[in-house]
PDB file of C-alpha atoms in Angstrom:
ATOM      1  CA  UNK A   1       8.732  -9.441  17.260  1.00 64.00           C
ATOM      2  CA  UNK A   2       5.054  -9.728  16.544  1.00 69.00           C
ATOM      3  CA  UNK A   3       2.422 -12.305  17.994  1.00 86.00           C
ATOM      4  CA  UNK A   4      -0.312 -12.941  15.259  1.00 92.00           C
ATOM      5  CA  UNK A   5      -3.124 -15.302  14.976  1.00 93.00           C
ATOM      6  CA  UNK A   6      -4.563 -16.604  12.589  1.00 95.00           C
ATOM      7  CA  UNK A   7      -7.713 -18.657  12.445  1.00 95.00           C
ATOM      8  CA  UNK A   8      -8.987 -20.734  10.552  1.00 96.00           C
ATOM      9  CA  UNK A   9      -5.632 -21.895  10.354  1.00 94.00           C
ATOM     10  CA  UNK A  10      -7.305 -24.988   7.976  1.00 95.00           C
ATOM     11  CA  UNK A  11     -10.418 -25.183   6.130  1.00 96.00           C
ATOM     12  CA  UNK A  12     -11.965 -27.143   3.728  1.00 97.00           C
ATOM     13  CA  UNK A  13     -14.767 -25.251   1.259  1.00 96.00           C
ATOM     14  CA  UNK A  14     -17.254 -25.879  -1.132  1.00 96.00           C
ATOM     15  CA  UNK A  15     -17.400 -23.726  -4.156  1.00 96.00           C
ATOM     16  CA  UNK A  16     -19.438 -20.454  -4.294  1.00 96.00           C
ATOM     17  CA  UNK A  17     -18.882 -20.194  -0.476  1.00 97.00           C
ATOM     18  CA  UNK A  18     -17.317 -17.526   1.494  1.00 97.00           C
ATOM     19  CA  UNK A  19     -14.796 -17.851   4.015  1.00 97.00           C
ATOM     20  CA  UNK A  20     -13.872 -14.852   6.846  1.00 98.00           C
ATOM     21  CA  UNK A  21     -10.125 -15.074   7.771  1.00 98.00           C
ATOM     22  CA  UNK A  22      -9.422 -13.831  11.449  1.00 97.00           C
ATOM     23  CA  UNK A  23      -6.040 -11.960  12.298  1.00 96.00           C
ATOM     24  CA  UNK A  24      -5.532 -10.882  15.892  1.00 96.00           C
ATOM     25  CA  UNK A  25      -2.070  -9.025  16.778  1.00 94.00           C
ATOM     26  CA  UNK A  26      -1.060  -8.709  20.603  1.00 92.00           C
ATOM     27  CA  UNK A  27      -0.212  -5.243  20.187  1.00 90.00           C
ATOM     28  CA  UNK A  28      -1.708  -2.230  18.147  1.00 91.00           C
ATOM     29  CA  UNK A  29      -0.302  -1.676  14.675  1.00 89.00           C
ATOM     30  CA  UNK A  30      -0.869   1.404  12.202  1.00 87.00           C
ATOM     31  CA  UNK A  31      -1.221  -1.091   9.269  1.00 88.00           C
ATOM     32  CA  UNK A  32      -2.145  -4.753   8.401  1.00 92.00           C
ATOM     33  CA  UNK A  33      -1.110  -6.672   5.059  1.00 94.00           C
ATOM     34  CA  UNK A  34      -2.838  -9.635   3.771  1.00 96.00           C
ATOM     35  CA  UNK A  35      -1.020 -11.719   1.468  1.00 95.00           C
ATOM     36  CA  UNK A  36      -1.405 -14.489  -0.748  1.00 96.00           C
ATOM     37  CA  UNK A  37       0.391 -17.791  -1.656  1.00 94.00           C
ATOM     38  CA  UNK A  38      -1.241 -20.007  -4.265  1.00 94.00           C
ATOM     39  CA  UNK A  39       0.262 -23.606  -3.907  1.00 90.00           C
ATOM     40  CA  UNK A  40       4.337 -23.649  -5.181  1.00 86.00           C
ATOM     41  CA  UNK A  41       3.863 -19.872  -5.408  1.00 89.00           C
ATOM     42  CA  UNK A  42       5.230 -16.667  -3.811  1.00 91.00           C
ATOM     43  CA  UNK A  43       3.595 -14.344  -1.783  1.00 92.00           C
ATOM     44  CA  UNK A  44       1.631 -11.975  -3.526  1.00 93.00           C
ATOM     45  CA  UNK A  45      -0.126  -8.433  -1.551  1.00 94.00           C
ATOM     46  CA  UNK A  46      -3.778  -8.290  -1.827  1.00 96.00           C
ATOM     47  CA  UNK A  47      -4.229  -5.379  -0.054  1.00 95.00           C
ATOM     48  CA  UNK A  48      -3.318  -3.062   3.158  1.00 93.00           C
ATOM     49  CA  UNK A  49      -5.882  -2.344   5.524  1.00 92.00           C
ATOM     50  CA  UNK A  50      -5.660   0.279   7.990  1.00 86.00           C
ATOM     51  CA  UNK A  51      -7.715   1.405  10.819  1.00 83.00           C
ATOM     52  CA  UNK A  52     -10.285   3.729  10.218  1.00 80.00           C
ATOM     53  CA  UNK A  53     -10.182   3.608   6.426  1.00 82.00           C
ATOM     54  CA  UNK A  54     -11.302   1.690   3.444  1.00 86.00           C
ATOM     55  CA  UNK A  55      -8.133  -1.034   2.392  1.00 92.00           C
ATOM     56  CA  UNK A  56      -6.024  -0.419  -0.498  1.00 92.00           C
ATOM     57  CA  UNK A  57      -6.114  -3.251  -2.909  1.00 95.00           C
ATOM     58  CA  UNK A  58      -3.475  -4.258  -5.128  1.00 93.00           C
ATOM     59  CA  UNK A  59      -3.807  -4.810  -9.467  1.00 92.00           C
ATOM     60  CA  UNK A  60      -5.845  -7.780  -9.770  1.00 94.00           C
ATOM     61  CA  UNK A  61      -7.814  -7.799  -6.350  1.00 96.00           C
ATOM     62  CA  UNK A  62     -10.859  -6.324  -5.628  1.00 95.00           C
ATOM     63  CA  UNK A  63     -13.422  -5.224  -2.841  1.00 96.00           C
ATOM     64  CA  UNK A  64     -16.033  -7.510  -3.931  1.00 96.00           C
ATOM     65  CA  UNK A  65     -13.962 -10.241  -4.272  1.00 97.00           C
ATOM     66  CA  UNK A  66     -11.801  -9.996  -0.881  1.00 97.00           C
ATOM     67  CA  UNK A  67     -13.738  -7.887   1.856  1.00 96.00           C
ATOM     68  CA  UNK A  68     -11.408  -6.539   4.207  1.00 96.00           C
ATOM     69  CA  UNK A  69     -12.136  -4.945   7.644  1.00 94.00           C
ATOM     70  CA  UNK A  70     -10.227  -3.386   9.884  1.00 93.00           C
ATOM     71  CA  UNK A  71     -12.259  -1.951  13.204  1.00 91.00           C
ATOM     72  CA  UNK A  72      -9.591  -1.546  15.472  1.00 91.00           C
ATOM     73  CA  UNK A  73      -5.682  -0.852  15.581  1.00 92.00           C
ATOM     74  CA  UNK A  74      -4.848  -5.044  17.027  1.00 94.00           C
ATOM     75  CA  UNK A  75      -7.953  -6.906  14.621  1.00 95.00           C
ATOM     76  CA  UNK A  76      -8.394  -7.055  11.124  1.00 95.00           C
ATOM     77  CA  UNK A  77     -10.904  -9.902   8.233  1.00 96.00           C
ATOM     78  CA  UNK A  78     -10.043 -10.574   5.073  1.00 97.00           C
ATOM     79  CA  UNK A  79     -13.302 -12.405   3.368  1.00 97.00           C
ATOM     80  CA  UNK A  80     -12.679 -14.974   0.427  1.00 97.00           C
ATOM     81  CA  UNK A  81     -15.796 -14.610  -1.819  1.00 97.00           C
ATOM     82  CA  UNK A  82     -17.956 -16.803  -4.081  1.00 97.00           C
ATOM     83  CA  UNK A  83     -14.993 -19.030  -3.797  1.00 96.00           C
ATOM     84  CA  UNK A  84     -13.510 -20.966  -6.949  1.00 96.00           C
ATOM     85  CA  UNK A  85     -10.871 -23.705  -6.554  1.00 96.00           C
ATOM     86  CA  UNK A  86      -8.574 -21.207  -7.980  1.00 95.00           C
ATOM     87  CA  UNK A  87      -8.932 -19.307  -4.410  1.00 97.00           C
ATOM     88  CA  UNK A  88      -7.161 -22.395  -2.815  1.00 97.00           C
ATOM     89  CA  UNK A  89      -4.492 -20.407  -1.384  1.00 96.00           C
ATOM     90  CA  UNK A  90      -2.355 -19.584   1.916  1.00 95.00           C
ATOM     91  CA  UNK A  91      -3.491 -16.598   3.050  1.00 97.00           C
ATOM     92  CA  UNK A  92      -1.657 -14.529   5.553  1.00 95.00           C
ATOM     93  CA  UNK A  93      -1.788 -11.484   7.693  1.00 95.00           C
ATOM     94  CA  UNK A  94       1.571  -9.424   8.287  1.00 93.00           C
ATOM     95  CA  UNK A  95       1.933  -6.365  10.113  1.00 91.00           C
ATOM     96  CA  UNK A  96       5.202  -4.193  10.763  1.00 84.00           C
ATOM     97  CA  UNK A  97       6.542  -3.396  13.959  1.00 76.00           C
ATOM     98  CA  UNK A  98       9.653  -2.114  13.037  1.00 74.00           C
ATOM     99  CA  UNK A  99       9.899   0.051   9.916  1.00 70.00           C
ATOM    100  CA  UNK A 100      11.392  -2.466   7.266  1.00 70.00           C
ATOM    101  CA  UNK A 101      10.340  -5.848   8.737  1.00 79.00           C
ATOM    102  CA  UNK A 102       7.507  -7.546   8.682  1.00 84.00           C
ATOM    103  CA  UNK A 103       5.752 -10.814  10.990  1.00 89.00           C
ATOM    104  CA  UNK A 104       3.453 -13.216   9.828  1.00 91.00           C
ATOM    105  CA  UNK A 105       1.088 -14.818  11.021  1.00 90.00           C
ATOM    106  CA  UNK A 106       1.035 -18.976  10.058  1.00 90.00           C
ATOM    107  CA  UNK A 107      -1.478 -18.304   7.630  1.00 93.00           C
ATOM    108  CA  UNK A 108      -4.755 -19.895   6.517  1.00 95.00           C
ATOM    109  CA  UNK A 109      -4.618 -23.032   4.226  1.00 95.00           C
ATOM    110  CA  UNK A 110      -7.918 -22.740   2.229  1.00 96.00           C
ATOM    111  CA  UNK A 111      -8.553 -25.429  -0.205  1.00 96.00           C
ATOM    112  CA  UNK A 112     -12.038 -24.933  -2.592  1.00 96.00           C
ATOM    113  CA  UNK A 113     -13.577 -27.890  -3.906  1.00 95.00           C
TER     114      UNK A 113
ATOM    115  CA  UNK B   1       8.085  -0.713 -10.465  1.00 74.00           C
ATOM    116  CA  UNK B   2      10.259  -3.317  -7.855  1.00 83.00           C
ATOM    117  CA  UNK B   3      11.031  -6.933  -9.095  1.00 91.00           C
ATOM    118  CA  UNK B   4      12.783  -9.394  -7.182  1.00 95.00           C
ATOM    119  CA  UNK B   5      14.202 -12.415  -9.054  1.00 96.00           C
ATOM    120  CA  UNK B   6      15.256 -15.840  -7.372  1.00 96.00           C
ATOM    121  CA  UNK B   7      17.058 -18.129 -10.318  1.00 94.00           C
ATOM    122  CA  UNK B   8      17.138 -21.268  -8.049  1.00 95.00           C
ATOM    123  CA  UNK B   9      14.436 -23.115  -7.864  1.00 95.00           C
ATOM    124  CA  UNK B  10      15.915 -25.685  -5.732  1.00 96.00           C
ATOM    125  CA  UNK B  11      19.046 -26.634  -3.930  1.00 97.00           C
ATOM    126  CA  UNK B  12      20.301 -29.585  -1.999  1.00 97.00           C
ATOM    127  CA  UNK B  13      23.860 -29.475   0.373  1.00 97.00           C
ATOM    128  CA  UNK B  14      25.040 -31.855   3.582  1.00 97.00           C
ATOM    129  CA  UNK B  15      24.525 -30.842   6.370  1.00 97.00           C
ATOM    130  CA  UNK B  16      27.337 -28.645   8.192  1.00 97.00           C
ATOM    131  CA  UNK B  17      28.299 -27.334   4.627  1.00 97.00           C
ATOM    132  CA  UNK B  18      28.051 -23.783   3.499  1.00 97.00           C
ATOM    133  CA  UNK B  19      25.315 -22.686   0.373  1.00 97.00           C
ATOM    134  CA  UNK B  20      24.829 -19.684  -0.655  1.00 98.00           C
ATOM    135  CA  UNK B  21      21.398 -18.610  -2.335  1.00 98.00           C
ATOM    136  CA  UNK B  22      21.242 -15.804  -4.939  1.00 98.00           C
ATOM    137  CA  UNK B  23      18.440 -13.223  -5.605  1.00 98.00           C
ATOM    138  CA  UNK B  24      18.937 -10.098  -8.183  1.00 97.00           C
ATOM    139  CA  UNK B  25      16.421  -6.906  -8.051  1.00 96.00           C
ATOM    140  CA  UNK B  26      15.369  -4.545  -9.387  1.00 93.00           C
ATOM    141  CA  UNK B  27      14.473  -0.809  -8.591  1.00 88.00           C
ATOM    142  CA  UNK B  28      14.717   2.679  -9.379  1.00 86.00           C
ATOM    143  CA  UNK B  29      14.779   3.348  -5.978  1.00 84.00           C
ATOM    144  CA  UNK B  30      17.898   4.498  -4.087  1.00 83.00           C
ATOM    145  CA  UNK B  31      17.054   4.283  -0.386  1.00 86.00           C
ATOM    146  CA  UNK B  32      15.000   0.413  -0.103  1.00 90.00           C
ATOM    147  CA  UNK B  33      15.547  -2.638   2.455  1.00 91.00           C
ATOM    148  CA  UNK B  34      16.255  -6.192   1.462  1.00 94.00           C
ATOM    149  CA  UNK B  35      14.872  -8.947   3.506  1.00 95.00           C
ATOM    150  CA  UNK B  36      15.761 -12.796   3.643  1.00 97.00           C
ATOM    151  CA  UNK B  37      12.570 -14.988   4.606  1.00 95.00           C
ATOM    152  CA  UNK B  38      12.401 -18.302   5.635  1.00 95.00           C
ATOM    153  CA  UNK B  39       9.479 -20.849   5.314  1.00 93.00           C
ATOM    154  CA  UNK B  40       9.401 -23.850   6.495  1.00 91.00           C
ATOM    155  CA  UNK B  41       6.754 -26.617   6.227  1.00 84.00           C
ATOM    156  CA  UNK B  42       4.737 -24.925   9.207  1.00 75.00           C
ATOM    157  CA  UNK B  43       4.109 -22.589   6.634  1.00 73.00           C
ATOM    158  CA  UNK B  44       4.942 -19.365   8.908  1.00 84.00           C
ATOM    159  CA  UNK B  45       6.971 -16.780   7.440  1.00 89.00           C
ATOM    160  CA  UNK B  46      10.258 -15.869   9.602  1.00 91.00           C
ATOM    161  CA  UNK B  47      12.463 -12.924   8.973  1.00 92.00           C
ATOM    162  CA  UNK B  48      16.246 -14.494   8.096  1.00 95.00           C
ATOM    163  CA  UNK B  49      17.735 -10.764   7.748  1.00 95.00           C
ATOM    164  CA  UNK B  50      17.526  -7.370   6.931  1.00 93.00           C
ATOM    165  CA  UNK B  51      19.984  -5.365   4.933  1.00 94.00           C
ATOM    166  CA  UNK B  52      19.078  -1.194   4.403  1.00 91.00           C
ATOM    167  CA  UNK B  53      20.422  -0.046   0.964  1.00 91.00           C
ATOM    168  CA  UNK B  54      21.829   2.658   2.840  1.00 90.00           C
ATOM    169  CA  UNK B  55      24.208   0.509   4.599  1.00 89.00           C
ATOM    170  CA  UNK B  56      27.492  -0.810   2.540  1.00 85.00           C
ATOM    171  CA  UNK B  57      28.059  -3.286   5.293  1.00 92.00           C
ATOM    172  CA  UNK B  58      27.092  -6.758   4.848  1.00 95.00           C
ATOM    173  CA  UNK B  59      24.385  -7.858   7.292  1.00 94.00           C
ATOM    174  CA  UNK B  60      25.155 -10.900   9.236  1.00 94.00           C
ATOM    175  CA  UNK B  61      22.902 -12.843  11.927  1.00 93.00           C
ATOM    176  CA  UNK B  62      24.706 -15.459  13.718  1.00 95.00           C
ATOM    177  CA  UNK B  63      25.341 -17.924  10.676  1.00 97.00           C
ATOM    178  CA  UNK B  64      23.643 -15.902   7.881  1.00 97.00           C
ATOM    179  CA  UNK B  65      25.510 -13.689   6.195  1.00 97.00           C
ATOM    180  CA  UNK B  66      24.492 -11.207   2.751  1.00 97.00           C
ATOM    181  CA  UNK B  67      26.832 -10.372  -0.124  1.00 97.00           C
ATOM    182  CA  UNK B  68      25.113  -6.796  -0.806  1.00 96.00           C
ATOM    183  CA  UNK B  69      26.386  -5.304  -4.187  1.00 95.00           C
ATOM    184  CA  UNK B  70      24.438  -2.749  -5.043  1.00 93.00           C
ATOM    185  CA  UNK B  71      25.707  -1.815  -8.232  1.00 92.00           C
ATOM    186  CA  UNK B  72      24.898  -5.015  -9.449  1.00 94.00           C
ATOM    187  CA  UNK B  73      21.622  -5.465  -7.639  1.00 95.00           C
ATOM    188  CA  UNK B  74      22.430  -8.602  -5.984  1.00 96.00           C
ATOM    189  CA  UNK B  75      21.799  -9.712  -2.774  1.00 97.00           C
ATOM    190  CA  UNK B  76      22.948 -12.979  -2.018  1.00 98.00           C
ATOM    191  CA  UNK B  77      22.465 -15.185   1.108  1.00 98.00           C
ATOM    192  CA  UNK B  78      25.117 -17.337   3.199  1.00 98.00           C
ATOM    193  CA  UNK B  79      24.130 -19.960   5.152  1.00 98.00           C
ATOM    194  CA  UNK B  80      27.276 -21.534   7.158  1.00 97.00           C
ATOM    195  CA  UNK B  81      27.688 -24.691   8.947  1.00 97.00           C
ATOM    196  CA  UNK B  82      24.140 -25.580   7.733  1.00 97.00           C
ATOM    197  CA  UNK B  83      21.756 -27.706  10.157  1.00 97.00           C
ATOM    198  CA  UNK B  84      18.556 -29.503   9.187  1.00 96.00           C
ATOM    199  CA  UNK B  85      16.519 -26.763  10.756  1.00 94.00           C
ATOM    200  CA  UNK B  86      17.623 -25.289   7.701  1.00 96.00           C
ATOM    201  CA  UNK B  87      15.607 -26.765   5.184  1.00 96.00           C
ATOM    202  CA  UNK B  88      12.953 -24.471   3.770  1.00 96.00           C
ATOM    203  CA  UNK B  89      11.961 -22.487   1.425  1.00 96.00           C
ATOM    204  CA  UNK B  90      13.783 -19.094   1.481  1.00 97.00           C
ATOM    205  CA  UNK B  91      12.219 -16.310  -0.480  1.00 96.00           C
ATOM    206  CA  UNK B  92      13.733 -13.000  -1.259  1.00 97.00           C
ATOM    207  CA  UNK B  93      12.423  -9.640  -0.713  1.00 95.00           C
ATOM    208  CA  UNK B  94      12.337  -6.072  -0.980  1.00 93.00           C
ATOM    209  CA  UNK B  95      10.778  -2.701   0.003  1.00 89.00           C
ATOM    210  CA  UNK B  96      10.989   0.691  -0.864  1.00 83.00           C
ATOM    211  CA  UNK B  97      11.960   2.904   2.271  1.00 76.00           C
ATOM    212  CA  UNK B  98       9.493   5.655   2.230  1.00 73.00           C
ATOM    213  CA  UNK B  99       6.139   5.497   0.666  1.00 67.00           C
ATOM    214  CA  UNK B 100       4.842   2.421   0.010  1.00 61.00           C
ATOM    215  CA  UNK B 101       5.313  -0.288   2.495  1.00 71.00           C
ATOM    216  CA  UNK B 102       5.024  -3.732   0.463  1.00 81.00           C
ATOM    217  CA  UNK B 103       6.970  -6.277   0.184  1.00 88.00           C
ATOM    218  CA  UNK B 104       7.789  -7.610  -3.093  1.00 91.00           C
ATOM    219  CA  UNK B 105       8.682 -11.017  -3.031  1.00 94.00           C
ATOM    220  CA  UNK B 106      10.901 -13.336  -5.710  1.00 95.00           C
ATOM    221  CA  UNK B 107       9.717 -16.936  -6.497  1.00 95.00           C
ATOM    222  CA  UNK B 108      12.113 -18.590  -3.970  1.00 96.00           C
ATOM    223  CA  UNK B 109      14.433 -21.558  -3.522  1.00 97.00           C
ATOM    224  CA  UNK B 110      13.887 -24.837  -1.642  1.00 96.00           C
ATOM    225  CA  UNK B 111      16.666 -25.620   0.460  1.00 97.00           C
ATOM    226  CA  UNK B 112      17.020 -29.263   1.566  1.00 97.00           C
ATOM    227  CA  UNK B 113      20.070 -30.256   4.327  1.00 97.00           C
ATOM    228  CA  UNK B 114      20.577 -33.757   3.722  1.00 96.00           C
ATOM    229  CA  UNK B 115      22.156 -35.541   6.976  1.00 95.00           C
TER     230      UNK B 115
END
């Protein structure tokens, strides 16, 4: 298994704000996922992020709307910006330890007013 | 393109009875894994079980059990004796083997075990 944290785990945000999402891992990973689950949803990828190199965003997410960074192999930001209330969303960071599973972290509840 | 489809929005079931959730996918894949998640109201997703395409044996963990048939892209998921730690939401999954590593997810199915 995986430890990750995740902070904010909770926040509360006014619109047009941006929000940083932390994800720490206790041990060094190749790659990092961030994920999305608006309320009643699924999860849905926004992008992969791996060390070193510029994050791969899926159809329908983009750099200037979801800043990623990755600076080292166990730490990674995902940035919600000029938030909307239709960013009010889980977010969470995965990572895979063994090939074909992933661990989440508990994910950050965002919720835009 | 994968798609992962979950056609039960909800079930309910007493507790110590057995339920079995469905899931049908899609891919034109022929080496992929298939993944049973669990979420439960602290939000954090947990990893139920793991089947490999590869693999014609049914994966079982403890008191979760798959019906893999690959032919007919369906990958059920058996939950004996269910407890009230059971209640969740359980969400399908699946991910090509090589290339790509994301996880493509179906809508899932709330689970409630009533008492």
């Amino acid at each position: 298994s995986a430890v990750i944290s995740q902070k904010p785990s909770r926040d509360i945000c006014q619109r047009g704000t941006s929000l940083t999402i932390q994800c720490q891992v206790d041990s060094q990973v190749t790659m990092m996922f961030w994920y999305r689950q608006q309320p009643g949803q699924s999860l849905t990828l926004i992008a992969t992020a791996n060390q070193g190199s510029e994050a791969t965003y899926e159809s329908g997410f983009v750099i200037d709307k979801f800043p990623i960074s990755r600076p080292n192999l166990t730490f990674s930001t995902l940035t919600v910006s000029n938030m909307s209330p239709e960013d009010s969303s889980i977010y969470l960071c995965s990572v895979e330890r063994v090939p074909g599973e992933l661990f989440f972290g508990e994910g950050s509840r965002l919720t835009v007013l | 393109a994968q798609t992962v489809t979950q056609s039960q929005p909800e079930m309910s079931v007493q507790e110590a009875e057995t339920v079995t959730l469905s899931c049908t996918y899609d891919t034109s894949e022929s080496n992929y894994y298939l993944f049973w998640y669990k979420q439960p109201p602290s939000r954090q997703m947990i990893l139920v079980i793991r089947q490999e395409a590869y693999k014609q044996q049914n994966a079982t963990e403890n008191r979760f059990s798959v019906n893999f048939q690959k032919a007919a892209k369906s990958f059920s998921l058996k939950i004996s004796d269910s407890q009230l730690g059971d209640t969740a939401m359980y969400f399908c999954a699946s991910r090509m083997a090589q290339g790509a590593q994301k996880l493509v997810f179906g809508q899932g199915t709330r689970l409630t075990i009533n008492p």
